[in-house]
XYZ file of C-alpha atoms in Angstrom:
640
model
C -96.513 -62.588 9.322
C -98.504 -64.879 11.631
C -100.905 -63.091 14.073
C -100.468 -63.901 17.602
C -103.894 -65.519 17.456
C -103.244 -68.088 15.399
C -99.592 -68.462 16.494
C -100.046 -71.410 18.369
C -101.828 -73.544 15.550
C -99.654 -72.097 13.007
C -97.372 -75.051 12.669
C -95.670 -76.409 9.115
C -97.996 -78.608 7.867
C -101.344 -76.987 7.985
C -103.833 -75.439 5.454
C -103.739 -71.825 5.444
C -105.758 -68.695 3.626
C -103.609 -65.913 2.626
C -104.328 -62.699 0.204
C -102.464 -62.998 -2.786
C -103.482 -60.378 -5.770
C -106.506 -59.395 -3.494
C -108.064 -62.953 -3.386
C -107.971 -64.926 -0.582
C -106.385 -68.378 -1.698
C -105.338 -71.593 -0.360
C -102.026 -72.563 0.746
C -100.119 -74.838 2.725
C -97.471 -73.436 5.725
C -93.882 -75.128 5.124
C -92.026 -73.449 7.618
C -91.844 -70.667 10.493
C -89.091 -68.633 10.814
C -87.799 -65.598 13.294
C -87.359 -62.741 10.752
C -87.389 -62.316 7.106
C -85.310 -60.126 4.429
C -88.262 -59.317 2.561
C -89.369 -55.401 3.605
C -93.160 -55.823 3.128
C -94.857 -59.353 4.843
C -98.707 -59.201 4.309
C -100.487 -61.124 7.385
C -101.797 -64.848 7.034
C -105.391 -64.354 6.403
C -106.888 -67.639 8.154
C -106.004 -71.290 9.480
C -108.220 -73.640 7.514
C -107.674 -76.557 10.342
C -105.252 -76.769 12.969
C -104.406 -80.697 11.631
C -100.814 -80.307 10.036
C -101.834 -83.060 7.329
C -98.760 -82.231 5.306
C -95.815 -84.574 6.458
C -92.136 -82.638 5.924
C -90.671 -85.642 4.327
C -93.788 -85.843 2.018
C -93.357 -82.259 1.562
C -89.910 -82.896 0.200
C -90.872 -85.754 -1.423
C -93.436 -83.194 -3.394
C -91.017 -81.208 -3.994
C -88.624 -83.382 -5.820
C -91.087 -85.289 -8.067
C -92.486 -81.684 -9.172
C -88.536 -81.222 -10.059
C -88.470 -84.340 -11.861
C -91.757 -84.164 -13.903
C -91.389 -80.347 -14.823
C -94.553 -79.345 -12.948
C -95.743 -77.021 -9.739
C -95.391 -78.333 -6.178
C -99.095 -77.022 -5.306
C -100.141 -79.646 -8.553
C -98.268 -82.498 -6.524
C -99.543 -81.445 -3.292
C -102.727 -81.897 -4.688
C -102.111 -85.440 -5.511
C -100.299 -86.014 -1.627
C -102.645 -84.503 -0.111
C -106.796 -85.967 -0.217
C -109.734 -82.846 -0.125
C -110.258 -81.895 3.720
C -113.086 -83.702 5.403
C -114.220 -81.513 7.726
C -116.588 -84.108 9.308
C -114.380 -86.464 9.805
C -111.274 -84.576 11.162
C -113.756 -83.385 13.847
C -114.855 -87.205 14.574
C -111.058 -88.065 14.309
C -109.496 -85.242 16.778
C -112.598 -85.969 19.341
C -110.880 -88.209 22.083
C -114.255 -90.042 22.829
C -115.569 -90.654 19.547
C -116.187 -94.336 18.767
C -115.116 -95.569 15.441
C -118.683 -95.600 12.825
C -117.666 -98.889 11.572
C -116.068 -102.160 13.448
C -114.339 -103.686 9.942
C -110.807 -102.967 9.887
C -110.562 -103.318 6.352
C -113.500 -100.972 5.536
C -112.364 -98.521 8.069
C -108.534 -98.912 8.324
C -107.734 -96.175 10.913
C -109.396 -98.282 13.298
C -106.861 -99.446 15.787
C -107.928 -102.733 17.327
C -105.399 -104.495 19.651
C -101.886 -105.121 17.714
C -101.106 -109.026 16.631
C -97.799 -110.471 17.783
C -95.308 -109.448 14.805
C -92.676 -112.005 14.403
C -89.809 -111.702 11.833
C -90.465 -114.839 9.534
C -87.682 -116.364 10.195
C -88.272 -116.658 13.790
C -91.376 -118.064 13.230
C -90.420 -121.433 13.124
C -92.056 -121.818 9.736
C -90.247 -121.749 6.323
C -90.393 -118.381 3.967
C -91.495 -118.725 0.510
C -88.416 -116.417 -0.262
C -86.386 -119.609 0.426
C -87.518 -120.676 -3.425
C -85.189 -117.754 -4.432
C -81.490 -117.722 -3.471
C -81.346 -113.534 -2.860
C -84.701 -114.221 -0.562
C -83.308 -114.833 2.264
C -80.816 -111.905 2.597
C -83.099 -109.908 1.383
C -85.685 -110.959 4.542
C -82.424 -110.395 6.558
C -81.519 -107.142 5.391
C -84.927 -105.696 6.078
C -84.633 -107.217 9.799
C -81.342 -105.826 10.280
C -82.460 -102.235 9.466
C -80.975 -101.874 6.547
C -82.152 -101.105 3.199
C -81.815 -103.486 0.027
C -82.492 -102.442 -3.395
C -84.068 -105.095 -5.200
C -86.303 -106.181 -8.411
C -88.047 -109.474 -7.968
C -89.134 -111.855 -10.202
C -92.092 -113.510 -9.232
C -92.832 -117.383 -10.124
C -95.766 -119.057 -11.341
C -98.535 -119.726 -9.112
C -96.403 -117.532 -6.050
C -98.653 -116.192 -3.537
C -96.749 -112.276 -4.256
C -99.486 -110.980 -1.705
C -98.251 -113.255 1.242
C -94.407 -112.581 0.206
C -94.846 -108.931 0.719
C -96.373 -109.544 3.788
C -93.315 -111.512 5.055
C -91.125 -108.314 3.829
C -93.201 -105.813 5.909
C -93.504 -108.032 8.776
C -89.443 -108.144 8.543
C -89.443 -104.382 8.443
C -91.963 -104.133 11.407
C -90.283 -105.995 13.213
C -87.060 -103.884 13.133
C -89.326 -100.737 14.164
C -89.634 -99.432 11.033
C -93.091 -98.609 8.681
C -93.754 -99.894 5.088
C -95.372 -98.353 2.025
C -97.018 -101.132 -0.838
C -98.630 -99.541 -4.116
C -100.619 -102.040 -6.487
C -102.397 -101.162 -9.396
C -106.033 -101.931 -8.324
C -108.840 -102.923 -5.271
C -108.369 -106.585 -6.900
C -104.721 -106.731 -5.278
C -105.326 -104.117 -2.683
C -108.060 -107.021 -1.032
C -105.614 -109.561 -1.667
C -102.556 -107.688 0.122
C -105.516 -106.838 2.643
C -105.985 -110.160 3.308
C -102.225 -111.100 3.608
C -101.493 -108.830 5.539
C -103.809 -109.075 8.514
C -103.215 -112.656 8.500
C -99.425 -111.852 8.850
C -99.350 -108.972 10.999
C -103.126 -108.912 13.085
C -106.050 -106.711 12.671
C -105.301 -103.265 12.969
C -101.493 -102.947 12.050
C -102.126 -101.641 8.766
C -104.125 -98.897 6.768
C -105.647 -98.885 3.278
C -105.963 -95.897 0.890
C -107.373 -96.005 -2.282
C -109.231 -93.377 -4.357
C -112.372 -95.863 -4.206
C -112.937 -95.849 -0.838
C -114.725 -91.982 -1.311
C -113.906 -88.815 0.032
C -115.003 -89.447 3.517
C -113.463 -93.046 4.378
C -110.607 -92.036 2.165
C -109.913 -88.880 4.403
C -110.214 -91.183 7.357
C -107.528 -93.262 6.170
C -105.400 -90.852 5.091
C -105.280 -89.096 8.604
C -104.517 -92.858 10.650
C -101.957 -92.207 8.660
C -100.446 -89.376 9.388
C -101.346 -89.898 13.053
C -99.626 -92.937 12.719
C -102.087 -95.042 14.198
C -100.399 -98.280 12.235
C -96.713 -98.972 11.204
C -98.032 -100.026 7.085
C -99.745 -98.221 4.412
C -100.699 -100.258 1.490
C -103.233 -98.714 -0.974
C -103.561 -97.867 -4.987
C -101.783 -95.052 -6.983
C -103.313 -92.852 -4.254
C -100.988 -94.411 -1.805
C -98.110 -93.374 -3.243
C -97.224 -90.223 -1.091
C -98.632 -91.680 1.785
C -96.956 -90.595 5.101
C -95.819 -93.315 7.006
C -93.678 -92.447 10.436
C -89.312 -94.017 10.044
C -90.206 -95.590 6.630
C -88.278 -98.587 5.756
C -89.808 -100.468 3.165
C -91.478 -98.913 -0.192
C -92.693 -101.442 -2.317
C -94.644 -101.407 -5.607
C -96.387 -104.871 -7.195
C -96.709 -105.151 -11.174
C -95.191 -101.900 -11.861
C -96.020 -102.468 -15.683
C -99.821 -101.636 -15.301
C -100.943 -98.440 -16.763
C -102.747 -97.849 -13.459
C -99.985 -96.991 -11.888
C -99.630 -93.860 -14.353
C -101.217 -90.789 -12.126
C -103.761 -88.949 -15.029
C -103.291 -85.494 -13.713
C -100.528 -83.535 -13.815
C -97.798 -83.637 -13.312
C -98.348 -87.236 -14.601
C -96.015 -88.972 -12.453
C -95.303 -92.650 -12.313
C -95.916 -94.726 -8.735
C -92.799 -96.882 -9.167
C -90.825 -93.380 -9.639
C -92.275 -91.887 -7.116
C -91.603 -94.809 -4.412
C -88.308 -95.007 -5.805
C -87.314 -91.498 -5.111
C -88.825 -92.103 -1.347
C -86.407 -94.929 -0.959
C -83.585 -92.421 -2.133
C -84.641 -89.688 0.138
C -85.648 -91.524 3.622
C -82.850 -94.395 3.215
C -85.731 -97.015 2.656
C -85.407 -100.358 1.215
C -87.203 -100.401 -2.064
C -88.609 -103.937 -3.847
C -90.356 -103.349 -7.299
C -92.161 -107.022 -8.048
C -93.776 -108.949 -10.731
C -94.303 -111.468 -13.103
C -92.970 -109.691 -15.651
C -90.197 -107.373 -16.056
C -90.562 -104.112 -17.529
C -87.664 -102.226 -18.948
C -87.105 -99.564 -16.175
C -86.671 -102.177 -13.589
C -84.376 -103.655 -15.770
C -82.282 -100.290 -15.697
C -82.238 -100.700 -12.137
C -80.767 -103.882 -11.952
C -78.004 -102.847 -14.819
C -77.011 -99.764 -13.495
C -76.347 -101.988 -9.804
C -79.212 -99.425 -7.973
C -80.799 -102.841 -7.188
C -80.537 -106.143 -6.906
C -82.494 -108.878 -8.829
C -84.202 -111.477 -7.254
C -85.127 -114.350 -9.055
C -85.573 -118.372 -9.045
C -82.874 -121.152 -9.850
C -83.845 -122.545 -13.323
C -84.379 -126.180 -11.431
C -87.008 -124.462 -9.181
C -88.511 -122.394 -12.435
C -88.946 -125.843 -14.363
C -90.530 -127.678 -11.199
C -93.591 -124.228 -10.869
C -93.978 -123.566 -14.697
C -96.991 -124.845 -16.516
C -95.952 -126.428 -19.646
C -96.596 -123.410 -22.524
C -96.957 -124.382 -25.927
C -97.279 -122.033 -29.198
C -99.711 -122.817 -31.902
C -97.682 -121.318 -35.061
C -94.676 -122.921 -34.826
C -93.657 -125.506 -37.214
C -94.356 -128.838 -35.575
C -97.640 -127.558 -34.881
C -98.213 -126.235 -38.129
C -97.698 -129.386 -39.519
C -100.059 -131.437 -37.723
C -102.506 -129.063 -38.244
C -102.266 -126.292 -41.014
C -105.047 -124.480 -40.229
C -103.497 -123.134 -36.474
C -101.929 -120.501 -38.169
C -105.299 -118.747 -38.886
C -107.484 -120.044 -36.624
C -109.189 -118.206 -33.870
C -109.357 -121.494 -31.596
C -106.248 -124.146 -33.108
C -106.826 -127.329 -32.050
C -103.826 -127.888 -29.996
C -106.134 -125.485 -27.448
C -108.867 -127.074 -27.845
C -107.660 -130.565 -26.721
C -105.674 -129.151 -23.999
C -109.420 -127.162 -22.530
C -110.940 -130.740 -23.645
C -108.119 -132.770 -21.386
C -108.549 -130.041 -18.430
C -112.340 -130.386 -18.136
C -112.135 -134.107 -17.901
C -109.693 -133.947 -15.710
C -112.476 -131.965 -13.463
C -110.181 -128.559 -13.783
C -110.995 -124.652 -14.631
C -109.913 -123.403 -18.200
C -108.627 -119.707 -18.556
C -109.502 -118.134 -21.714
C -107.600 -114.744 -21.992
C -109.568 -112.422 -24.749
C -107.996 -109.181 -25.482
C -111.360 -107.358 -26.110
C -114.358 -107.260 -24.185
C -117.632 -106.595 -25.479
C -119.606 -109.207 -28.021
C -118.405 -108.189 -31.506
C -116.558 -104.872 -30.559
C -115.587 -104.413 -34.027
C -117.681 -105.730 -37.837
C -116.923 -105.861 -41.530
C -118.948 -105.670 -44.575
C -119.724 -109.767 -44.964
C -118.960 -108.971 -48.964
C -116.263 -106.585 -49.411
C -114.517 -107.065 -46.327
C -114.720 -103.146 -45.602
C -114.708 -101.822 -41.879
C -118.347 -100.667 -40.958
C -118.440 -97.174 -39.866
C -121.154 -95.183 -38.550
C -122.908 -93.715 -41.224
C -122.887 -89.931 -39.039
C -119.326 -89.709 -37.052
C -117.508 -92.915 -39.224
C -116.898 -94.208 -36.137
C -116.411 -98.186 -35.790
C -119.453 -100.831 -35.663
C -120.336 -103.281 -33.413
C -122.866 -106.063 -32.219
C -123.580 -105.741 -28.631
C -125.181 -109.189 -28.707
C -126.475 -111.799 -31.247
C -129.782 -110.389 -32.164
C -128.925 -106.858 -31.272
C -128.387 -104.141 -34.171
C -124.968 -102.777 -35.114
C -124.082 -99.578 -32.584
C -121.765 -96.957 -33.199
C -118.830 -97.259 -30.723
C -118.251 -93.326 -30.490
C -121.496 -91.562 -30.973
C -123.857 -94.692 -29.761
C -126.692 -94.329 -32.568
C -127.791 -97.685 -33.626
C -127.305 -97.969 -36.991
C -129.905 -100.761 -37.858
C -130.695 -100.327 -41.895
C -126.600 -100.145 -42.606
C -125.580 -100.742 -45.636
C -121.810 -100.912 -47.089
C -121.061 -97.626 -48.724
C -118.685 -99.555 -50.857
C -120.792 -102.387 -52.250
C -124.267 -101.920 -50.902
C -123.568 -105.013 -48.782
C -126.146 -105.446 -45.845
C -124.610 -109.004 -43.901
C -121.809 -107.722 -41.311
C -118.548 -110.757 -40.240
C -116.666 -110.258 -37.027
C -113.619 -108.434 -37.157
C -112.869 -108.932 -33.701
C -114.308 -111.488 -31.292
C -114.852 -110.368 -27.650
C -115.402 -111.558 -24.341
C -119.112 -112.609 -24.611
C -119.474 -113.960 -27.898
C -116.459 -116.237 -26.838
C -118.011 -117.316 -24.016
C -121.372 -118.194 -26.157
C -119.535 -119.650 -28.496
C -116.939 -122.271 -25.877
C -120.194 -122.645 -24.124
C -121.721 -124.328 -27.141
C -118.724 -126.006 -28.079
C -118.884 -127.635 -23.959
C -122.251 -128.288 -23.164
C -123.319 -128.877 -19.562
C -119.694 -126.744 -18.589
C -120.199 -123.951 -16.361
C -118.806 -120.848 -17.978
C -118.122 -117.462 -16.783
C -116.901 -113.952 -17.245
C -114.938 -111.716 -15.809
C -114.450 -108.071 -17.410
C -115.157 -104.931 -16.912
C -118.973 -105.279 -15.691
C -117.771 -107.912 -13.082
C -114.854 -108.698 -12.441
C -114.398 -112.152 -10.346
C -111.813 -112.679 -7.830
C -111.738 -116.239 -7.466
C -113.712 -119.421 -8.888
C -114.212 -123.027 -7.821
C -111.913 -125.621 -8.652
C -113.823 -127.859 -10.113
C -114.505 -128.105 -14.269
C -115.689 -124.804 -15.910
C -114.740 -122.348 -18.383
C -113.475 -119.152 -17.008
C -113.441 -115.932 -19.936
C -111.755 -113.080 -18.992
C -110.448 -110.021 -20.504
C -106.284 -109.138 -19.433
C -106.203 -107.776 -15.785
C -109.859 -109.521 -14.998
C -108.772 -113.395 -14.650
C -109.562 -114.627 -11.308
C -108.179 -117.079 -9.414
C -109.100 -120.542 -9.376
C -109.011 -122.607 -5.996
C -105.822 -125.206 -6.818
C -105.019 -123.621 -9.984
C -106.415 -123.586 -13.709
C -105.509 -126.663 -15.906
C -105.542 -125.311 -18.727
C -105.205 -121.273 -20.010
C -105.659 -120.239 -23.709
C -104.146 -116.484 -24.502
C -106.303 -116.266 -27.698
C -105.950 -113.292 -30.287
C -102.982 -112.188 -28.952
C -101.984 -110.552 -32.531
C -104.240 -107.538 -30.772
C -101.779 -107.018 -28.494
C -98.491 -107.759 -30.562
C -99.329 -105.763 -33.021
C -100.715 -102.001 -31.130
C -98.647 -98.905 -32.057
C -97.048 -98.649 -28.857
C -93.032 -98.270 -27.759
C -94.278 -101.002 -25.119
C -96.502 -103.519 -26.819
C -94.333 -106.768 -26.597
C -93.316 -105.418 -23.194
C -97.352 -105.041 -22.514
C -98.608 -108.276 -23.913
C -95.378 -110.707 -21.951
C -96.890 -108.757 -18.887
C -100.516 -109.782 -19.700
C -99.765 -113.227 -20.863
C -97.673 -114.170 -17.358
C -100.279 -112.603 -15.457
C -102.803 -115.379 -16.695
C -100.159 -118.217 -17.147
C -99.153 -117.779 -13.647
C -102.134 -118.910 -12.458
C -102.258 -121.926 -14.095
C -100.926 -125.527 -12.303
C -97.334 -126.783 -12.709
C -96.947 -128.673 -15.624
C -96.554 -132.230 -13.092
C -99.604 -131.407 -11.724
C -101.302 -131.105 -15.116
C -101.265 -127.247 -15.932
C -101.154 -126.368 -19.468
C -100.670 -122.702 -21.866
C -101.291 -122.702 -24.795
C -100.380 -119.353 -26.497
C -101.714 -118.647 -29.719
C -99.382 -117.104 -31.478
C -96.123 -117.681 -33.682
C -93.273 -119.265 -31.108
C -90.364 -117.190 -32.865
C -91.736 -114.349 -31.543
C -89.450 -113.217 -28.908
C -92.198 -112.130 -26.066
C -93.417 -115.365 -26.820
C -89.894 -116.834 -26.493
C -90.106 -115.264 -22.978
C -93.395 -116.946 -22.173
C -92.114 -120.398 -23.055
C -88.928 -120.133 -21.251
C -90.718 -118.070 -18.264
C -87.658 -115.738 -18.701
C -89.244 -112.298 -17.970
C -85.631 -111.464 -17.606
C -84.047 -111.854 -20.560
C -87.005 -109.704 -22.062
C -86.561 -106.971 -20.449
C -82.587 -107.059 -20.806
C -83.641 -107.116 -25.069
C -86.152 -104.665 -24.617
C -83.942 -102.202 -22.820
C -80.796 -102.755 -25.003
C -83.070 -102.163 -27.966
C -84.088 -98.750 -26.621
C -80.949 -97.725 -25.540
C -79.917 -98.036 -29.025
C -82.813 -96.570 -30.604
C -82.864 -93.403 -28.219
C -86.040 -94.336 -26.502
C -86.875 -93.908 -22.584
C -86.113 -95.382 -20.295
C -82.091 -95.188 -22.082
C -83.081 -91.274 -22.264
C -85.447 -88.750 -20.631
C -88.038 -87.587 -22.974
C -90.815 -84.999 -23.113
C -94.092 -84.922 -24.342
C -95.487 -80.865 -25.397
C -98.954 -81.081 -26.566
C -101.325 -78.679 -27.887
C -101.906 -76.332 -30.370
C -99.016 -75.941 -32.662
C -99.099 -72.295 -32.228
C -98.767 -72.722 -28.234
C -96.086 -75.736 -28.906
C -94.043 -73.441 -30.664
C -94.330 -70.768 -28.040
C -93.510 -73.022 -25.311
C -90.259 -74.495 -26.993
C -89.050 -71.345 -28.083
C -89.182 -69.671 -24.085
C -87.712 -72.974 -23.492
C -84.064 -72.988 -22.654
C -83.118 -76.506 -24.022
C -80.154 -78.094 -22.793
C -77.209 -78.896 -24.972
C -78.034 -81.882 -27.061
C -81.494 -81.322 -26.601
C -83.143 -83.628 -29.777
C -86.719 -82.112 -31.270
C -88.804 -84.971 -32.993
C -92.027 -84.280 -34.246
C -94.358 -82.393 -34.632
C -96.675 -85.480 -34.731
C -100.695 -85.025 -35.192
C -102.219 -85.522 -31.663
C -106.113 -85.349 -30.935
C -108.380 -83.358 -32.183
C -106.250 -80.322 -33.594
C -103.561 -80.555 -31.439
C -100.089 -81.306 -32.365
C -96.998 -82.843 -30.137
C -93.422 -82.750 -30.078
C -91.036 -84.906 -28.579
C -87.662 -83.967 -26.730
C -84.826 -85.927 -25.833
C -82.068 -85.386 -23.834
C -79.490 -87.945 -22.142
C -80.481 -89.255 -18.910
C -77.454 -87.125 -17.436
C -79.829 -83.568 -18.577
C -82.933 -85.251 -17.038
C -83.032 -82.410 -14.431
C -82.302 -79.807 -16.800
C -84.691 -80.530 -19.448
C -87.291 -80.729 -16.451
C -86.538 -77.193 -15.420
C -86.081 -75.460 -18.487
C -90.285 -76.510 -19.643
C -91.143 -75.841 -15.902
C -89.723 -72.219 -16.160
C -91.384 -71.819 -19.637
C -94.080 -72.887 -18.792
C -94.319 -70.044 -15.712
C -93.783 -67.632 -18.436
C -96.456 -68.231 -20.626
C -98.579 -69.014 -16.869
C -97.864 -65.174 -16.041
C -98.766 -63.824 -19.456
C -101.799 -65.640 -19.369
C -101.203 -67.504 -22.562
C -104.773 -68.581 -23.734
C -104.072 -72.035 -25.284
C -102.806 -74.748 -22.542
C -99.966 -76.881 -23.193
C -99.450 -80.400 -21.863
C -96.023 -81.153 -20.757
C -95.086 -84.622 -19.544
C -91.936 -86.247 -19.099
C -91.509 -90.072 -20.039
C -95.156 -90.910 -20.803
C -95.934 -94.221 -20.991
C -97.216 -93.542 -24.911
C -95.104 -91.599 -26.970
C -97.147 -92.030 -30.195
């Protein structure tokens, strides 16, 4: 029952109090109605702001991903919705109150007077979606007010941030708003950038976790107020409300960023996708790679692809070359175990002459992240938690990586041995040591104390851990993917997916081949990611990849779920569990610590069935107050 005091603010959307087993607890109001067929209606307690921050489609939007990912809608409300800023949504609802900061893209809610929004192809300039024969259209479509499915794959050196600003600016233009997700503030400032340049200051907003919880709140309620027509922004983004969406788009839908860590664990790309399905949207999911669920898209004919004509894809590709195959191996033996093969050092050699940047892609980060016994070859472990070794610099003494005691009198428990080797090089001692090797070259890093976002085009060495490569002002000359065994050969469902996705990422920022650009990937060229590297056929990859789960049983072919936790609350929760037919248990499989996981499968067709069956379960053991907690999540990225 709503008093008649707070009748009038009482609208769906708002936070609300209301008594619920004698404690007064938050809630959100859906939806008024004249009457009800319950008997006995307790009274709502309190409005906790008059602002109805909840959108209805995002409310039904919350409502199916909590279906899909067997979880609660008040856990995905949590995600859709940021923590109230009580500060600010006074500042915001004051009509007089000046903005606190004149940047737009600090403080996106700030409206400043639109920019002229032309569909591209009234511009009077050419597209960069005419390098793709489905571009076009697909610019068409979204001008037309229609909405095209597609799955784009990006070419080397493409500016992606300036082609989704032609999309949006298409969509605009037709009166409709746009949604873009990327993984990080890297390509949020890049789409940033695009974007004002395409549409004008003020036509978009940006949301991102980083921003804090005040700026953050800011954004989020230009939003709902609809203050601009485009939301771009990180994971947060994702259930963003944007007024008559058109356009939900999602760059690089491979990175593990795009994974939401609290539960219910869903994925950006799924949830964008189900947006598209629910508000009629057109829905692009880009990148230089392909992963295997966008390939599922384009199979099943939900989407289109949208990719080059091989003629254009030979005239943009850098020339990649593979250090183990056998013409190589025959000029020089030695490239099979070398760290550095000589094939990439003459091509960083011919680059710097030629006054160009050199990309070195190192897996790890760190100096010597992990160390051997120098006699016997054994691991070093910490002599108090065995956890691994490693140098944090050249004259520093060997650290634990888990505990962080310095172990600096180690000796090998197996021989007695005191002289450590390098297991694994990282980021800074390969940066010492091609800095050495190139005297009077400037060289820099990029990881995960500073990451770079662009460098000078002249000659210089550029190290830089996967995700962290910046880019370099007319492209890099040369780009060496060094110890890429350590990401061939991690026990993961996606690692040849992950490392093709890593490796483009870096090679596509290297020139075309007539201009000089060189890769040199060091690894074995029968390898078939590596295959996909050399023939820039993303593609094909993915097509392999999926076909190859599909007959192994793995997702995305099937819907799987993850239960994790003790093996006494495992088994509880599977046996409430009402399984659907042809429900598969695999497992139980040691987890961390002492928990245990099992794995069930189920044909794509029982997705929704599996889904509700652990959601219901997991209510039961919720209102029995089962001590132990049980992790349910369905289609994690790792399964092992």
């Amino acid at each position: 029952m709503v008093p008649q005091a707070l009748a009038a603010d009482a609208v769906p959307g708002v936070r609300v109090k209301v008594r619920f087993a004698g404690q007064l607890v938050d809630g959100w109001l859906l939806e008024r109605a004249e009457r009800s067929d319950h008997p006995r209606l307790a009274y709502l307690e309190k409005l906790v702001s008059p602002v109805p921050v909840l959108a209805p489609e995002v409310a039904r939007l919350a409502r199916a991903v909590a279906d899909r990912y067997a979880g609660s809608l008040a856990d995905v409300l949590r995600l859709a919705v940021p923590p109230r800023h009580a500060r600010v949504e006074k500042e915001t609802t004051a009509p007089a109150t000046p903005p606190q900061e004149p940047s737009a893209s600090q403080e996106p809610d700030v409206v400043q007077e639109p920019g002229v929004v032309q569909e591209p192809s009234a511009a009077g300039e050419p597209s960069g979606w005419q390098d793709y024969p489905a571009g076009p259209a697909l610019l068409r479509a979204l001008a037309e007010d229609r909405a095209p499915k597609a799955v784009w794959s990006a070419l080397p050196g493409e500016d992606w941030a300036a082609r989704y600003a032609e999309l949006v600016a298409a969509t605009v233009a037709a009166g409709r708003g746009a949604l873009v997700v990327v993984a990080d503030g890297r390509d949020l400032d890049r789409l940033d950038a695009a974007l004002t340049a395409t549409l004008g200051p003020g036509r978009h907003v940006c949301l991102s976790a980083a921003l804090g919880p005040a700026r953050r709140y800011r954004a989020f309620l230009a939003a709902r107020r609809a203050d601009a027509p485009v939301v771009i922004g990180t994971r947060a983004a994702m259930f963003a409300p944007v007024a008559r969406l058109g356009l939900v788009a999602i760059w690089d839908d491979g990175d593990d960023l795009h994974a939401e860590p609290r539960a219910p664990y869903p994925h950006a790309r799924d949830v964008l996708l189900t947006r598209a399905q629910l508000e009629n949207a057109a829905a692009l999911v880009g990148g230089f790679a392909r992963t295997a669920e966008a390939q599922l898209l384009v199979e099943t004919g939900w989407a289109r692809e949208v990719v080059a004509d091989r003629a254009v894809l030979r005239a943009r590709t850098p020339a990649v070359t593979p250090t183990g195959d056998d013409p190589q191996l025959a000029r020089d033996p030695a490239a099979a175990t070398a760290r550095l093969p000589s094939l990439a050092w003459t091509a960083a050699r011919e680059a710097l002459r030629a006054e160009l940047p050199v990309l070195v892609q190192v897996p790890r980060r760190g100096y010597l992240p992990s160390v051997a016994c120098a006699e016997c070859r054994a691991p070093a472990r910490c002599p108090h938690c065995a956890g691994p070794l490693a140098l944090p610099s050249a004259g520093g003494a060997p650290a634990c990586r888990w505990c962080a005691r310095v172990a600096a009198a180690y000796a090998c428990p197996h021989c007695g041995g005191r002289r450590l080797r390098a297991s694994v090089v990282g980021a800074r001692r390969t940066a010492e040591e091609l800095g050495r090797a190139f005297p009077g070259v400037p060289v820099r890093t990029s990881g995960r104390e500073e990451v770079l976002a662009e460098v000078p085009g002249g000659a210089g060495l550029v190290i830089a851990t996967p995700g962290a490569e910046p880019v370099a002002n007319g492209g890099y000359g040369a780009v060496l993917l060094l110890d890429t065994w350590a990401l061939l050969t991690r026990a993961d469902l996606r690692a040849g997916e992950e490392a093709l996705r890593r490796w483009t990422a870096a090679a596509a920022l290297a020139r075309p081949a007539a201009a000089g650009g060189r890769v040199v990937v060091v690894a074995d060229g029968a390898l078939a990611p590596v295959q996909a590297l050399l023939r820039w056929d993303a593609p094909w990859f993915a097509a392999r990849e999926l076909a190859e789960r599909r007959e192994l049983g793995f997702p995305p072919a099937v819907r799987m779920a993850s239960v994790t936790g003790v093996p006494d609350a495992v088994a509880d929760l599977l046996a409430q569990a009402r399984l659907p037919d042809g429900a598969e248990l695999l497992g139980p499989v040691p987890a961390d610590g002492e928990r245990e996981r099992m794995l069930v499968r189920v044909p794509r067709a029982r997705a929704a069935a599996l889904a509700e069956a652990l959601h219901v379960a997991a209510g039961v053991r919720s209102a029995r107050k089962a001590a132990d907690p049980v992790r349910v999540q369905i289609d994690p990225l790792a399964l092992f």
